[in-house]
mmCIF file of C-alpha atoms in Angstrom:
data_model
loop_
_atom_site.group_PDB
_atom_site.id
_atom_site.type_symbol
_atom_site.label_atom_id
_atom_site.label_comp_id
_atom_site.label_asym_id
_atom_site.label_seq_id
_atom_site.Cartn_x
_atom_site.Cartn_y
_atom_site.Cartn_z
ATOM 1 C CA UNK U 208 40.919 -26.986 -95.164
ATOM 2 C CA UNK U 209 39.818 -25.370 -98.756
ATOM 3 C CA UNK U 210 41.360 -25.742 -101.652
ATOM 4 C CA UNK U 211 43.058 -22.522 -101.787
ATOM 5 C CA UNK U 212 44.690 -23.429 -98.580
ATOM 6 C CA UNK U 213 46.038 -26.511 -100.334
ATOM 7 C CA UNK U 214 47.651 -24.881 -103.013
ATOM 8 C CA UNK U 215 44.897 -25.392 -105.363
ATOM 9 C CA UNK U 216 43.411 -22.136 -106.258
ATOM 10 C CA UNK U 217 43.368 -22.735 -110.107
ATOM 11 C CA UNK U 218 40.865 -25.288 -108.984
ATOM 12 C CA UNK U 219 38.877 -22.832 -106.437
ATOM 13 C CA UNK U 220 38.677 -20.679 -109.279
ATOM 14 C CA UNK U 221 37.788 -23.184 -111.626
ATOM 15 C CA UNK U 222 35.136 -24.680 -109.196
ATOM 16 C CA UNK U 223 32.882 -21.754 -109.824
ATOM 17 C CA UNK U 224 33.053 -21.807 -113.205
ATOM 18 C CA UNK U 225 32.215 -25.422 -113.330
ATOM 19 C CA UNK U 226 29.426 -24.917 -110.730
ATOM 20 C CA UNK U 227 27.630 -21.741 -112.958
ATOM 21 C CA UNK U 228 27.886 -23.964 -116.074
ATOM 22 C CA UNK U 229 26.399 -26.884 -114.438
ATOM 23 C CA UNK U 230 23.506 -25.884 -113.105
ATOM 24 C CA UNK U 231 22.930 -24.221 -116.795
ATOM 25 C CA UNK U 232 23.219 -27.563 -118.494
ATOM 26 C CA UNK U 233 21.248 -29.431 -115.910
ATOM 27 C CA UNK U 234 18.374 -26.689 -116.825
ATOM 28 C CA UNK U 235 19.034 -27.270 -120.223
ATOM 29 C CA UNK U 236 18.757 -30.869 -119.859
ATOM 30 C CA UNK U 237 15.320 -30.585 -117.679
ATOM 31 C CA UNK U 238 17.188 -32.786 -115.633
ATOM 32 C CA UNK U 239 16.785 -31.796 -111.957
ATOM 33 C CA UNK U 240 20.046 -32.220 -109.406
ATOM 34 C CA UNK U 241 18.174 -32.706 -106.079
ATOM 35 C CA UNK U 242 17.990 -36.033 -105.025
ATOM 36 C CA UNK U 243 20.193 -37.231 -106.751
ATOM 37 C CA UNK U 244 22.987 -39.361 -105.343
ATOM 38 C CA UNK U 245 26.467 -37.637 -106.242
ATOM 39 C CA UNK U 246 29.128 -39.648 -106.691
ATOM 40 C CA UNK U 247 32.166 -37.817 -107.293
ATOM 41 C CA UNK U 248 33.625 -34.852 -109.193
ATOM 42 C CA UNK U 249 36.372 -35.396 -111.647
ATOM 43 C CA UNK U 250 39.285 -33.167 -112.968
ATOM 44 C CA UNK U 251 41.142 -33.146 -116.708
ATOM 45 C CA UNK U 252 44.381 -32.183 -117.278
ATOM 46 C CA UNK U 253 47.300 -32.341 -119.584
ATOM 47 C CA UNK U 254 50.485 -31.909 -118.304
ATOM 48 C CA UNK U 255 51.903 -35.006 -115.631
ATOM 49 C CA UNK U 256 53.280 -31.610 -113.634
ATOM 50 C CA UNK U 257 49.809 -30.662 -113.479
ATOM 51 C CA UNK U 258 48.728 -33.400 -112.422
ATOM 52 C CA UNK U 259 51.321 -34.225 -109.811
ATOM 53 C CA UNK U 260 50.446 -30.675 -108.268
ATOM 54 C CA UNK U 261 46.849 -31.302 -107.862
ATOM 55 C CA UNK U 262 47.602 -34.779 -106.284
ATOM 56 C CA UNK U 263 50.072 -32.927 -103.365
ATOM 57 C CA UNK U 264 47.388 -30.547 -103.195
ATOM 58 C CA UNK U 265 44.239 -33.058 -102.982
ATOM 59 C CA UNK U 266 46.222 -35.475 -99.988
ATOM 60 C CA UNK U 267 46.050 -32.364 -97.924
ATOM 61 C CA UNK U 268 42.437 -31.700 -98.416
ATOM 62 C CA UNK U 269 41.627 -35.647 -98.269
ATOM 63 C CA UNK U 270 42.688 -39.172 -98.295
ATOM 64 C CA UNK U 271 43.744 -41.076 -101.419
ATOM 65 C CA UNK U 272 42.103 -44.543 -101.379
ATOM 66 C CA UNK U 273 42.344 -45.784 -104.690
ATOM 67 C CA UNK U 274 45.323 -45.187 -107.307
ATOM 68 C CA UNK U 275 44.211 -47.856 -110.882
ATOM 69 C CA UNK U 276 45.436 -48.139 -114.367
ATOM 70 C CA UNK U 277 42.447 -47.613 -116.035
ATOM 71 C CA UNK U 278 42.287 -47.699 -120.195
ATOM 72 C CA UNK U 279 46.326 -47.176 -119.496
ATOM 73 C CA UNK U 280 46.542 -44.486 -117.328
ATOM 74 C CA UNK U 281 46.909 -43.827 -113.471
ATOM 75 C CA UNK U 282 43.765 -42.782 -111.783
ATOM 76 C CA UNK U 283 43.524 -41.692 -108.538
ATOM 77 C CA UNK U 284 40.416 -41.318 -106.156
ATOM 78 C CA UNK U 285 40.483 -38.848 -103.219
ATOM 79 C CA UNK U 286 37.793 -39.190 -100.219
ATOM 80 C CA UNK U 287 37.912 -35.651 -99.196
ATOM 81 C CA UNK U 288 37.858 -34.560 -94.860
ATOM 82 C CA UNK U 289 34.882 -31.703 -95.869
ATOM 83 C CA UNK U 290 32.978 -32.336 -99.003
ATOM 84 C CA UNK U 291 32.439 -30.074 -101.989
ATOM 85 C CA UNK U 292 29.140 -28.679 -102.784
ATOM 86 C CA UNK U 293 28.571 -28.195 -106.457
ATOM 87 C CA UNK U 294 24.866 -27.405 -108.383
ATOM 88 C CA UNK U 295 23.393 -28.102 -104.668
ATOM 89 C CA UNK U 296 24.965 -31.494 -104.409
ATOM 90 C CA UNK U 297 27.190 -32.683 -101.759
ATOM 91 C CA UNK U 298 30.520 -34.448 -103.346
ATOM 92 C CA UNK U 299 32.809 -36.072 -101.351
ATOM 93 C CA UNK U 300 35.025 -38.064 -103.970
ATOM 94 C CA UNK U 301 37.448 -36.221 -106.404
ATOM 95 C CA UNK U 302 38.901 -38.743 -109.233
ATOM 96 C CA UNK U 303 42.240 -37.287 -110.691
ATOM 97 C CA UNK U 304 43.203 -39.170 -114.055
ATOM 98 C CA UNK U 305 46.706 -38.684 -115.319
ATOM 99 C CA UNK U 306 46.415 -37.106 -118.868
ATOM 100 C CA UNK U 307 45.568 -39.937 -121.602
ATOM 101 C CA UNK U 308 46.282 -39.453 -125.591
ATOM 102 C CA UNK U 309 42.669 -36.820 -125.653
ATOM 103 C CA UNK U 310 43.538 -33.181 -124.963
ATOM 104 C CA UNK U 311 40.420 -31.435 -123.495
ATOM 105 C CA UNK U 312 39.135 -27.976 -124.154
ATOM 106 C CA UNK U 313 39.702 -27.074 -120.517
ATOM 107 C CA UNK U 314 42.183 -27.628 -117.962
ATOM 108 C CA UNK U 315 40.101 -28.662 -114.428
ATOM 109 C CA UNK U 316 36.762 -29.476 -112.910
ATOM 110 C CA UNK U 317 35.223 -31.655 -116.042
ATOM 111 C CA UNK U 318 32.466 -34.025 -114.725
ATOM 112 C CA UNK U 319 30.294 -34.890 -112.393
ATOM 113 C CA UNK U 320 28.526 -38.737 -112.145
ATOM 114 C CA UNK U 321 25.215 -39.670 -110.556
ATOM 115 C CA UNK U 322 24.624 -43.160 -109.081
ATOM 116 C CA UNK U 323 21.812 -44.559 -110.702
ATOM 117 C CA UNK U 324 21.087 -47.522 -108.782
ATOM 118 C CA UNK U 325 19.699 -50.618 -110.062
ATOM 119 C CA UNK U 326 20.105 -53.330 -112.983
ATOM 120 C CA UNK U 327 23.925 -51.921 -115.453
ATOM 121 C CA UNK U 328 22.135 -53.812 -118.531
ATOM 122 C CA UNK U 329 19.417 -50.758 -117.749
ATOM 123 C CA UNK U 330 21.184 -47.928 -117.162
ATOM 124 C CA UNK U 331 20.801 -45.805 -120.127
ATOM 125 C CA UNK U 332 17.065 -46.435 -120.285
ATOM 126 C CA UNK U 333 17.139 -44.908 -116.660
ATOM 127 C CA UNK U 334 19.518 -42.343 -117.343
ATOM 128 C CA UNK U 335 17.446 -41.039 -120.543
ATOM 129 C CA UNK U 336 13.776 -40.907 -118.177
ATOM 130 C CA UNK U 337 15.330 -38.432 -116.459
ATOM 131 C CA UNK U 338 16.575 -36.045 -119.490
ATOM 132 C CA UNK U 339 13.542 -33.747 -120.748
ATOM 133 C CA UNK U 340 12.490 -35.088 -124.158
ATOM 134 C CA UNK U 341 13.865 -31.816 -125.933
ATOM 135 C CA UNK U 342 17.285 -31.859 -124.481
ATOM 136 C CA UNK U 343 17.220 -35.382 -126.622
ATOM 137 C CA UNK U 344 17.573 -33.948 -129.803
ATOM 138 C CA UNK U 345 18.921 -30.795 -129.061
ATOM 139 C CA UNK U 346 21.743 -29.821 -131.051
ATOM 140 C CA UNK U 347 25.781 -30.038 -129.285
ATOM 141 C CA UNK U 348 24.344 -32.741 -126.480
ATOM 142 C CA UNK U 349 26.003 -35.741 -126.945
ATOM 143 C CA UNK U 350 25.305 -39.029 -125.280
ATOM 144 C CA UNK U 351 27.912 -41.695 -125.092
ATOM 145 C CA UNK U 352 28.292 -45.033 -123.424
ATOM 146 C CA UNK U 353 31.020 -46.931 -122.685
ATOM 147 C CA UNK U 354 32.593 -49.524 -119.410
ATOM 148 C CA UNK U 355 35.584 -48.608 -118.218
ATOM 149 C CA UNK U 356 36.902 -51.128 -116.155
ATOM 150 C CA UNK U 357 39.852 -51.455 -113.613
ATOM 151 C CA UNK U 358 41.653 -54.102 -113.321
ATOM 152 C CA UNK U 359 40.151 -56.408 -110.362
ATOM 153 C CA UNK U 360 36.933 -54.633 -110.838
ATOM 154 C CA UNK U 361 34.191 -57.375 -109.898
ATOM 155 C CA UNK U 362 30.978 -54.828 -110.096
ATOM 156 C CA UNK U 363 29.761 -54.177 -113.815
ATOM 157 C CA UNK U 364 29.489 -50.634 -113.886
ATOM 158 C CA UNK U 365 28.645 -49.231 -117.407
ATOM 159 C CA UNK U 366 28.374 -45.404 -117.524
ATOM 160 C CA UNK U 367 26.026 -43.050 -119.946
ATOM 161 C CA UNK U 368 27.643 -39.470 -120.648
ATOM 162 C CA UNK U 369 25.897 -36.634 -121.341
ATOM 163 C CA UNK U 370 27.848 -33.701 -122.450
ATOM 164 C CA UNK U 371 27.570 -30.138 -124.477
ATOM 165 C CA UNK U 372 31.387 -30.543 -125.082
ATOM 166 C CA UNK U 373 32.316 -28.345 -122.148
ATOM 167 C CA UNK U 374 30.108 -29.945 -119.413
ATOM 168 C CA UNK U 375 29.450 -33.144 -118.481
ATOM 169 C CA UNK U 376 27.080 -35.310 -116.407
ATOM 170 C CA UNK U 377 27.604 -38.925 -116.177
ATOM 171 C CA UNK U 378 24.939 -41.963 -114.967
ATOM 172 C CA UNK U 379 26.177 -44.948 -113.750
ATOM 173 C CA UNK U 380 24.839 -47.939 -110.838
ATOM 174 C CA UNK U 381 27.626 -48.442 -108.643
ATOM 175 C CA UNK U 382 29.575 -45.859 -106.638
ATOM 176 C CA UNK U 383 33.531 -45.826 -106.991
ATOM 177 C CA UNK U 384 33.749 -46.956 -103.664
ATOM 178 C CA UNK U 385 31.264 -49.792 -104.082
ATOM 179 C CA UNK U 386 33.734 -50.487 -107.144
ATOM 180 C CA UNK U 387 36.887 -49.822 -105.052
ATOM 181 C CA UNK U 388 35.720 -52.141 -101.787
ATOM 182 C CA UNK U 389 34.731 -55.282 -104.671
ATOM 183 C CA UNK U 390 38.527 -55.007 -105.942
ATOM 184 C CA UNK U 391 39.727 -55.827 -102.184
ATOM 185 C CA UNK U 392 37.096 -58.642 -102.093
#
């Protein structure tokens, strides 16, 4: 089933978009896609009817397994039955946050996060090797750490963001369903 059949052609639509400007940015960043272990893809929105939509639209397409207040809002993680492929990478996890307090530029497909496996306290130093030494200082990329955290979350998990304000790819060690199956632990 595609996402058109599910009611969800905004985000068919929107999927292209996100894929053309992703593969620019990676190129921009010198950072190179293949090989690298996709996580998941992740939508913004800002309207709970938006939201609520996409949700009846993503449990036909897949399989909710997680739902999590996370920094105070619901967050919901969809294994999907046929995977998306996005900048060459195969994604088979969709994360739907409820809208939070920040209003984003765009409405859909937002981010994208790469499992960088390996020691958290060393993430960004890992994350940053792989970023072309221009792309460092060019100007509009922003990099920004942080650890969000769910509530019986048991794996440290720390993520680096890189962004150009439209796009954004995010680094971090632990898959969500690594982080997922240590909450059930």
């Amino acid at each position: 089933m595609s996402l058109s059949t599910a009611g969800l052609e905004d985000l068919t639509v929107d999927l292209e978009r996100f894929d053309n400007e992703l593969q620019k940015f990676s190129q921009l960043l010198g950072l190179n896609l293949v090989g690298c272990e996709a996580d998941h893809i992740a939508l913004r929105c800002h309207q709970n009817a938006t939201a609520e939509r996409w949700q009846q639209g993503l449990l036909q397409i897949g399989t909710e397994f997680s739902r999590a207040m996370i920094n105070g809002r619901p967050i919901c993680l969809y294994r999907l039955h046929q995977p998306l492929t996005v900048a060459g990478l195969t994604i088979k996890v969709v994360e739907l946050p409820w809208p939070g307090e920040k209003l984003y530029r765009h409405e859909g497909w937002e981010h994208i996060e790469i499992v960088l496996r390996g020691d958290p306290a060393t993430l960004g130093v890992r994350a940053m090797a792989l970023i072309a030494d221009q792309a460092l200082v060019t100007p509009g990329i922003t990099f920004k750490t942080s650890s969000p955290q769910g509530e019986n979350e048991r794996l440290p998990n720390p993520t680096l963001a890189v962004s150009d304000g439209r796009t954004t790819i995010k680094f971090h060690p632990w898959s969500l369903e690594e982080i997922v199956a240590s909450e059930q632990e």
